[in-house]
């Protein structure tokens, strides 16, 4: 129970990798707000059914009013707010295409969630974390940023922005004893990827040093580590969890 009495928000937690993070944090004793534009109730009920604490919240992270309300509700419900996992993103619904075919509307919507969403969520929780002089912020980038990836320009570049925000926010929040780090998963067989039939291709497996597919559970330990006191002297760092594909 490394996170006993801690309070966490996991965005994009109604399914996939975010749901795995939420279950993992709850198993370690944290009360977890399940935040998503999809129905957050099933994951919250499952956690409560396993004797954990969860608060389902329908929130669009690209909307400032909603993110402010999210932070207030979580702090009111549980008394404080210790951990924010910025996992929500436009990802599973993307149709890959050459960059010339990406419309300005698609570009802007993706950035509104993947980049502005993180900015707004951090802005919403920062006053609570600053007041208590501690906090753990974990951003979700991707190994794709380190490699570049074709037919995915808006997504890959948004994950580059997440790396930049992680480093800059770490600089701004260090004085308040708030850690800001990021996890960079490799291609993972989440629900979204399984649904659209995405497989890890032979080339990707071939260049991966550890020769097997990644599943959401493979990422959870790193998020627990970054949420716990074990990582208290780490900030501004990006941890690649991709079976050994990219290096930095
Ligand atoms: N699956 C992979 O191979 C992989 C690899 C690297 C990084 N990632 C990242 O991991 C995270 C989770 O990926 P996933 O595979 O579970 O995909 P996913 O598309 O299932 O997860 C994204 C979640 O965010 C939610 N979301 C989207 N827009 C939102 C909004 N405006 N407000 C609140 N929630 C919103 C979605 O409903 C969904 O539950 C994403 O940040 C993704 O970029 C995934």
Short mmCIF file of C-alpha atoms and ligand atoms in Angstrom, two decimals:
data_model
loop_
_atom_site.label_atom_id
_atom_site.label_comp_id
_atom_site.label_asym_id
_atom_site.label_seq_id
_atom_site.Cartn_x
_atom_site.Cartn_y
_atom_site.Cartn_z
CA UNK A 1 0.00 0.00 0.00
CA UNK A 2 2.53 2.59 -1.17
CA UNK A 3 -0.19 5.21 -1.79
CA UNK A 4 -2.29 4.79 1.35
CA UNK A 5 -4.35 7.96 2.07
CA UNK A 6 -3.25 9.61 -1.19
CA UNK A 7 -5.75 11.12 -3.61
CA UNK A 8 -5.26 10.78 -7.35
CA UNK A 9 -6.89 12.00 -10.54
CA UNK A 10 -6.44 9.84 -13.64
CA UNK A 11 -7.73 11.44 -16.83
CA UNK A 12 -8.90 9.24 -19.69
CA UNK A 13 -9.50 6.46 -17.15
CA UNK A 14 -12.79 5.02 -18.43
CA UNK A 15 -10.96 2.47 -20.55
CA UNK A 16 -7.61 1.20 -21.77
CA UNK A 17 -4.31 2.24 -20.26
CA UNK A 18 -5.91 4.95 -18.07
CA UNK A 19 -8.22 2.39 -16.46
CA UNK A 20 -5.18 0.18 -15.74
CA UNK A 21 -3.40 3.15 -14.07
CA UNK A 22 -6.52 3.86 -11.97
CA UNK A 23 -6.84 0.22 -10.86
CA UNK A 24 -3.13 0.12 -10.00
CA UNK A 25 -3.20 3.33 -7.94
CA UNK A 26 -6.34 2.11 -6.12
CA UNK A 27 -4.65 -1.24 -5.34
CA UNK A 28 -1.85 0.76 -3.69
CA UNK A 29 -4.40 2.51 -1.45
CA UNK A 30 -5.10 5.79 -3.30
CA UNK A 31 -8.59 7.22 -3.71
CA UNK A 32 -8.92 7.73 -7.46
CA UNK A 33 -11.04 10.14 -9.51
CA UNK A 34 -11.94 8.41 -12.77
CA UNK A 35 -12.10 11.26 -15.29
CA UNK A 36 -13.24 10.85 -18.89
CA UNK A 37 -15.71 11.99 -21.55
CA UNK A 38 -16.80 8.32 -21.71
CA UNK A 39 -18.85 6.82 -18.87
CA UNK A 40 -16.46 6.63 -15.89
CA UNK A 41 -18.92 4.66 -13.71
CA UNK A 42 -17.97 1.05 -14.64
CA UNK A 43 -14.29 1.50 -13.69
CA UNK A 44 -15.22 3.42 -10.52
CA UNK A 45 -17.71 0.69 -9.50
CA UNK A 46 -15.13 -2.02 -10.11
CA UNK A 47 -12.62 -0.24 -7.84
CA UNK A 48 -15.21 0.30 -5.11
CA UNK A 49 -16.28 -3.37 -5.50
CA UNK A 50 -12.68 -4.32 -4.71
CA UNK A 51 -12.78 -2.25 -1.49
CA UNK A 52 -11.06 0.74 -3.09
CA UNK A 53 -12.12 4.39 -3.21
CA UNK A 54 -13.17 5.98 -6.51
CA UNK A 55 -15.03 9.03 -7.75
CA UNK A 56 -16.43 8.93 -11.32
CA UNK A 57 -16.32 12.32 -13.07
CA UNK A 58 -17.50 13.17 -16.58
CA UNK A 59 -15.02 15.84 -17.64
CA UNK A 60 -13.76 17.16 -20.96
CA UNK A 61 -10.14 18.06 -20.16
CA UNK A 62 -10.05 20.63 -22.97
CA UNK A 63 -12.62 22.80 -21.13
CA UNK A 64 -11.27 25.05 -18.38
CA UNK A 65 -14.54 25.36 -16.47
CA UNK A 66 -14.81 21.58 -16.29
CA UNK A 67 -11.19 21.03 -15.19
CA UNK A 68 -11.51 23.67 -12.45
CA UNK A 69 -14.71 21.98 -11.25
CA UNK A 70 -12.95 18.58 -11.39
CA UNK A 71 -10.17 19.70 -9.03
CA UNK A 72 -12.65 21.34 -6.65
CA UNK A 73 -14.88 18.23 -6.49
CA UNK A 74 -11.95 15.90 -5.85
CA UNK A 75 -10.54 18.13 -3.09
CA UNK A 76 -14.01 18.58 -1.53
CA UNK A 77 -14.71 14.83 -1.63
CA UNK A 78 -11.40 13.51 -0.32
CA UNK A 79 -9.95 16.53 1.52
CA UNK A 80 -6.79 16.90 -0.56
CA UNK A 81 -5.26 16.15 -3.96
CA UNK A 82 -1.85 14.52 -4.29
CA UNK A 83 -1.46 12.91 -7.72
CA UNK A 84 -2.48 13.87 -11.26
CA UNK A 85 -2.00 11.42 -14.13
CA UNK A 86 -2.49 13.27 -17.42
CA UNK A 87 -3.39 10.26 -19.55
CA UNK A 88 -6.40 11.57 -21.56
CA UNK A 89 -5.65 12.06 -25.22
CA UNK A 90 -7.11 11.83 -28.66
CA UNK A 91 -5.42 8.57 -29.60
CA UNK A 92 -7.62 5.51 -30.10
CA UNK A 93 -9.96 7.31 -32.50
CA UNK A 94 -7.25 8.64 -34.83
CA UNK A 95 -7.30 7.48 -38.42
CA UNK A 96 -3.72 7.50 -39.62
CA UNK A 97 -3.10 9.48 -42.80
CA UNK A 98 -0.40 11.44 -44.62
CA UNK A 99 0.09 14.88 -43.05
CA UNK A 100 -1.32 16.67 -46.11
CA UNK A 101 -4.68 14.99 -45.45
CA UNK A 102 -4.94 16.03 -41.78
CA UNK A 103 -7.46 18.86 -41.61
CA UNK A 104 -7.01 21.99 -39.51
CA UNK A 105 -10.09 20.93 -37.49
CA UNK A 106 -8.53 17.51 -36.71
CA UNK A 107 -5.23 19.18 -35.80
CA UNK A 108 -6.88 21.72 -33.49
CA UNK A 109 -9.14 19.19 -31.72
CA UNK A 110 -6.22 16.87 -31.04
CA UNK A 111 -4.11 19.72 -29.66
CA UNK A 112 -7.06 20.97 -27.57
CA UNK A 113 -7.10 17.64 -25.71
CA UNK A 114 -3.50 16.35 -25.83
CA UNK A 115 -1.76 19.66 -25.12
CA UNK A 116 -4.27 22.22 -23.78
CA UNK A 117 -5.90 19.45 -21.69
CA UNK A 118 -2.68 18.87 -19.75
CA UNK A 119 -2.11 22.61 -19.32
CA UNK A 120 -5.66 23.02 -17.95
CA UNK A 121 -5.51 20.01 -15.61
CA UNK A 122 -2.19 21.14 -14.14
CA UNK A 123 -3.53 24.70 -13.81
CA UNK A 124 -6.55 23.32 -11.93
CA UNK A 125 -4.65 21.14 -9.42
CA UNK A 126 -1.63 23.42 -8.87
CA UNK A 127 -3.24 25.67 -6.21
CA UNK A 128 -4.08 22.62 -4.05
CA UNK A 129 -0.63 21.06 -4.49
CA UNK A 130 1.16 24.37 -3.88
CA UNK A 131 -0.82 24.99 -0.69
CA UNK A 132 0.12 21.58 0.71
CA UNK A 133 3.73 21.84 -0.60
CA UNK A 134 3.68 18.50 -2.32
CA UNK A 135 2.25 16.85 -5.40
CA UNK A 136 3.05 14.34 -8.12
CA UNK A 137 2.18 15.09 -11.72
CA UNK A 138 2.67 12.32 -14.25
CA UNK A 139 2.24 13.19 -17.90
CA UNK A 140 1.78 10.60 -20.62
CA UNK A 141 3.90 11.09 -23.70
CA UNK A 142 4.92 8.32 -26.11
CA UNK A 143 8.00 6.56 -27.44
CA UNK A 144 6.79 7.73 -30.84
CA UNK A 145 8.21 11.20 -30.02
CA UNK A 146 11.73 9.74 -29.81
CA UNK A 147 11.46 7.87 -33.10
CA UNK A 148 9.17 9.96 -35.27
CA UNK A 149 6.30 8.13 -36.89
CA UNK A 150 4.62 8.45 -40.25
CA UNK A 151 0.93 9.23 -40.88
CA UNK A 152 0.41 10.55 -37.40
CA UNK A 153 1.93 14.04 -37.45
CA UNK A 154 -0.53 15.85 -35.15
CA UNK A 155 -0.33 13.07 -32.55
CA UNK A 156 3.46 12.66 -32.59
CA UNK A 157 4.06 16.39 -32.34
CA UNK A 158 1.50 16.70 -29.50
CA UNK A 159 3.50 14.10 -27.55
CA UNK A 160 6.62 16.22 -28.16
CA UNK A 161 4.76 19.11 -26.54
CA UNK A 162 4.10 16.85 -23.53
CA UNK A 163 7.86 16.31 -23.13
CA UNK A 164 8.42 20.08 -23.30
CA UNK A 165 5.63 20.79 -20.81
CA UNK A 166 6.99 18.16 -18.41
CA UNK A 167 10.40 19.85 -18.30
CA UNK A 168 9.06 23.41 -18.09
CA UNK A 169 6.43 22.62 -15.46
CA UNK A 170 9.05 20.77 -13.40
CA UNK A 171 11.09 24.00 -13.39
CA UNK A 172 8.09 26.14 -12.35
CA UNK A 173 6.80 23.79 -9.66
CA UNK A 174 10.02 22.52 -8.07
CA UNK A 175 10.01 25.32 -5.49
CA UNK A 176 6.70 23.97 -4.23
CA UNK A 177 8.01 20.40 -3.85
CA UNK A 178 5.83 19.26 -6.76
CA UNK A 179 7.34 16.57 -9.00
CA UNK A 180 6.51 16.58 -12.69
CA UNK A 181 7.61 13.53 -14.68
CA UNK A 182 6.38 11.62 -17.69
CA UNK A 183 6.00 8.06 -18.87
CA UNK A 184 6.63 7.31 -22.54
CA UNK A 185 4.99 3.99 -23.41
CA UNK A 186 5.87 2.02 -26.50
CA UNK A 187 3.09 0.66 -28.69
CA UNK A 188 0.72 -1.06 -26.27
CA UNK A 189 -2.17 -3.41 -26.93
CA UNK A 190 -4.78 -1.28 -25.19
CA UNK A 191 -8.51 -1.71 -25.86
CA UNK A 192 -8.34 1.10 -28.41
CA UNK A 193 -5.56 -0.58 -30.37
CA UNK A 194 -7.15 -4.03 -30.15
CA UNK A 195 -10.48 -2.58 -31.35
CA UNK A 196 -8.99 -1.04 -34.46
CA UNK A 197 -7.01 -4.19 -35.15
CA UNK A 198 -3.66 -2.54 -34.58
CA UNK A 199 -0.95 -5.10 -33.97
CA UNK A 200 2.70 -4.67 -33.13
CA UNK A 201 4.24 -5.34 -36.52
CA UNK A 202 7.20 -7.65 -37.11
CA UNK A 203 9.61 -4.73 -37.60
CA UNK A 204 8.60 -3.11 -34.30
CA UNK A 205 9.07 -6.40 -32.45
CA UNK A 206 12.36 -7.00 -34.20
CA UNK A 207 13.89 -3.71 -33.05
CA UNK A 208 12.44 -4.09 -29.53
CA UNK A 209 15.13 -5.54 -27.24
CA UNK A 210 12.56 -7.40 -25.14
CA UNK A 211 10.72 -9.51 -27.71
CA UNK A 212 7.13 -9.40 -26.64
CA UNK A 213 4.07 -7.20 -26.90
CA UNK A 214 3.33 -4.53 -24.31
CA UNK A 215 0.05 -4.59 -22.38
CA UNK A 216 -1.44 -1.81 -20.22
CA UNK A 217 -0.38 -3.65 -17.03
CA UNK A 218 3.26 -3.35 -18.13
CA UNK A 219 3.03 0.43 -17.66
CA UNK A 220 1.35 0.54 -14.26
CA UNK A 221 4.42 -0.05 -12.05
CA UNK A 222 6.15 3.01 -13.50
CA UNK A 223 3.15 5.25 -12.78
CA UNK A 224 2.94 3.91 -9.22
CA UNK A 225 6.66 4.59 -8.80
CA UNK A 226 6.30 8.16 -10.10
CA UNK A 227 3.28 8.66 -7.77
CA UNK A 228 5.03 7.36 -4.68
CA UNK A 229 7.69 8.75 -2.33
CA UNK A 230 10.21 6.38 -3.99
CA UNK A 231 10.60 9.03 -6.73
CA UNK A 232 10.68 12.09 -4.45
CA UNK A 233 14.00 13.39 -5.83
CA UNK A 234 13.11 12.90 -9.50
CA UNK A 235 11.56 15.64 -11.58
CA UNK A 236 11.46 16.74 -15.20
CA UNK A 237 12.26 13.19 -16.34
CA UNK A 238 10.80 11.05 -19.11
CA UNK A 239 10.75 7.29 -18.45
CA UNK A 240 10.53 5.17 -21.59
CA UNK A 241 8.65 1.90 -21.07
CA UNK A 242 8.87 0.38 -24.53
CA UNK A 243 10.72 -2.90 -24.12
CA UNK A 244 13.95 -1.17 -25.15
CA UNK A 245 13.21 0.47 -28.49
CA UNK A 246 14.11 4.15 -28.18
CA UNK A 247 16.93 5.67 -26.10
CA UNK A 248 17.63 9.19 -24.86
N1 LIG B 1 -1.72 2.42 -26.76
C1 LIG B 1 -0.51 2.79 -27.12
O1 LIG B 1 0.18 2.11 -27.92
C2 LIG B 1 0.09 4.06 -26.55
C3 LIG B 1 1.47 4.28 -26.70
C4 LIG B 1 2.04 5.45 -26.17
C5 LIG B 1 1.24 6.36 -25.49
N2 LIG B 1 -0.09 6.12 -25.38
C6 LIG B 1 -0.90 7.11 -24.64
O2 LIG B 1 -1.53 6.46 -23.56
C7 LIG B 1 -2.77 7.10 -23.27
C8 LIG B 1 -3.90 6.08 -23.28
O3 LIG B 1 -3.95 5.42 -24.51
P1 LIG B 1 -4.97 4.22 -24.86
O4 LIG B 1 -4.24 3.30 -25.76
O5 LIG B 1 -5.59 3.68 -23.61
O6 LIG B 1 -6.02 4.98 -25.79
P2 LIG B 1 -7.51 5.52 -25.59
O7 LIG B 1 -7.81 6.33 -26.79
O8 LIG B 1 -8.40 4.39 -25.25
O9 LIG B 1 -7.37 6.42 -24.29
C9 LIG B 1 -7.61 7.78 -24.23
C10 LIG B 1 -8.68 8.06 -23.19
O10 LIG B 1 -8.82 9.48 -23.09
C11 LIG B 1 -10.21 9.79 -23.14
N3 LIG B 1 -10.40 11.15 -23.66
C12 LIG B 1 -10.31 11.57 -24.96
N4 LIG B 1 -10.61 12.87 -25.06
C13 LIG B 1 -10.89 13.29 -23.80
C14 LIG B 1 -11.27 14.54 -23.26
N5 LIG B 1 -11.44 15.64 -24.04
N6 LIG B 1 -11.47 14.64 -21.92
C15 LIG B 1 -11.33 13.55 -21.12
N7 LIG B 1 -10.97 12.33 -21.59
C16 LIG B 1 -10.76 12.21 -22.90
C17 LIG B 1 -10.80 8.74 -24.06
O11 LIG B 1 -12.21 8.66 -23.92
C18 LIG B 1 -10.06 7.50 -23.61
O12 LIG B 1 -10.70 6.88 -22.51
C19 LIG B 1 -2.90 8.22 -24.30
O13 LIG B 1 -2.36 9.42 -23.77
C20 LIG B 1 -2.03 7.73 -25.44
O14 LIG B 1 -1.57 8.81 -26.24
C21 LIG B 1 -0.69 5.00 -25.88
#
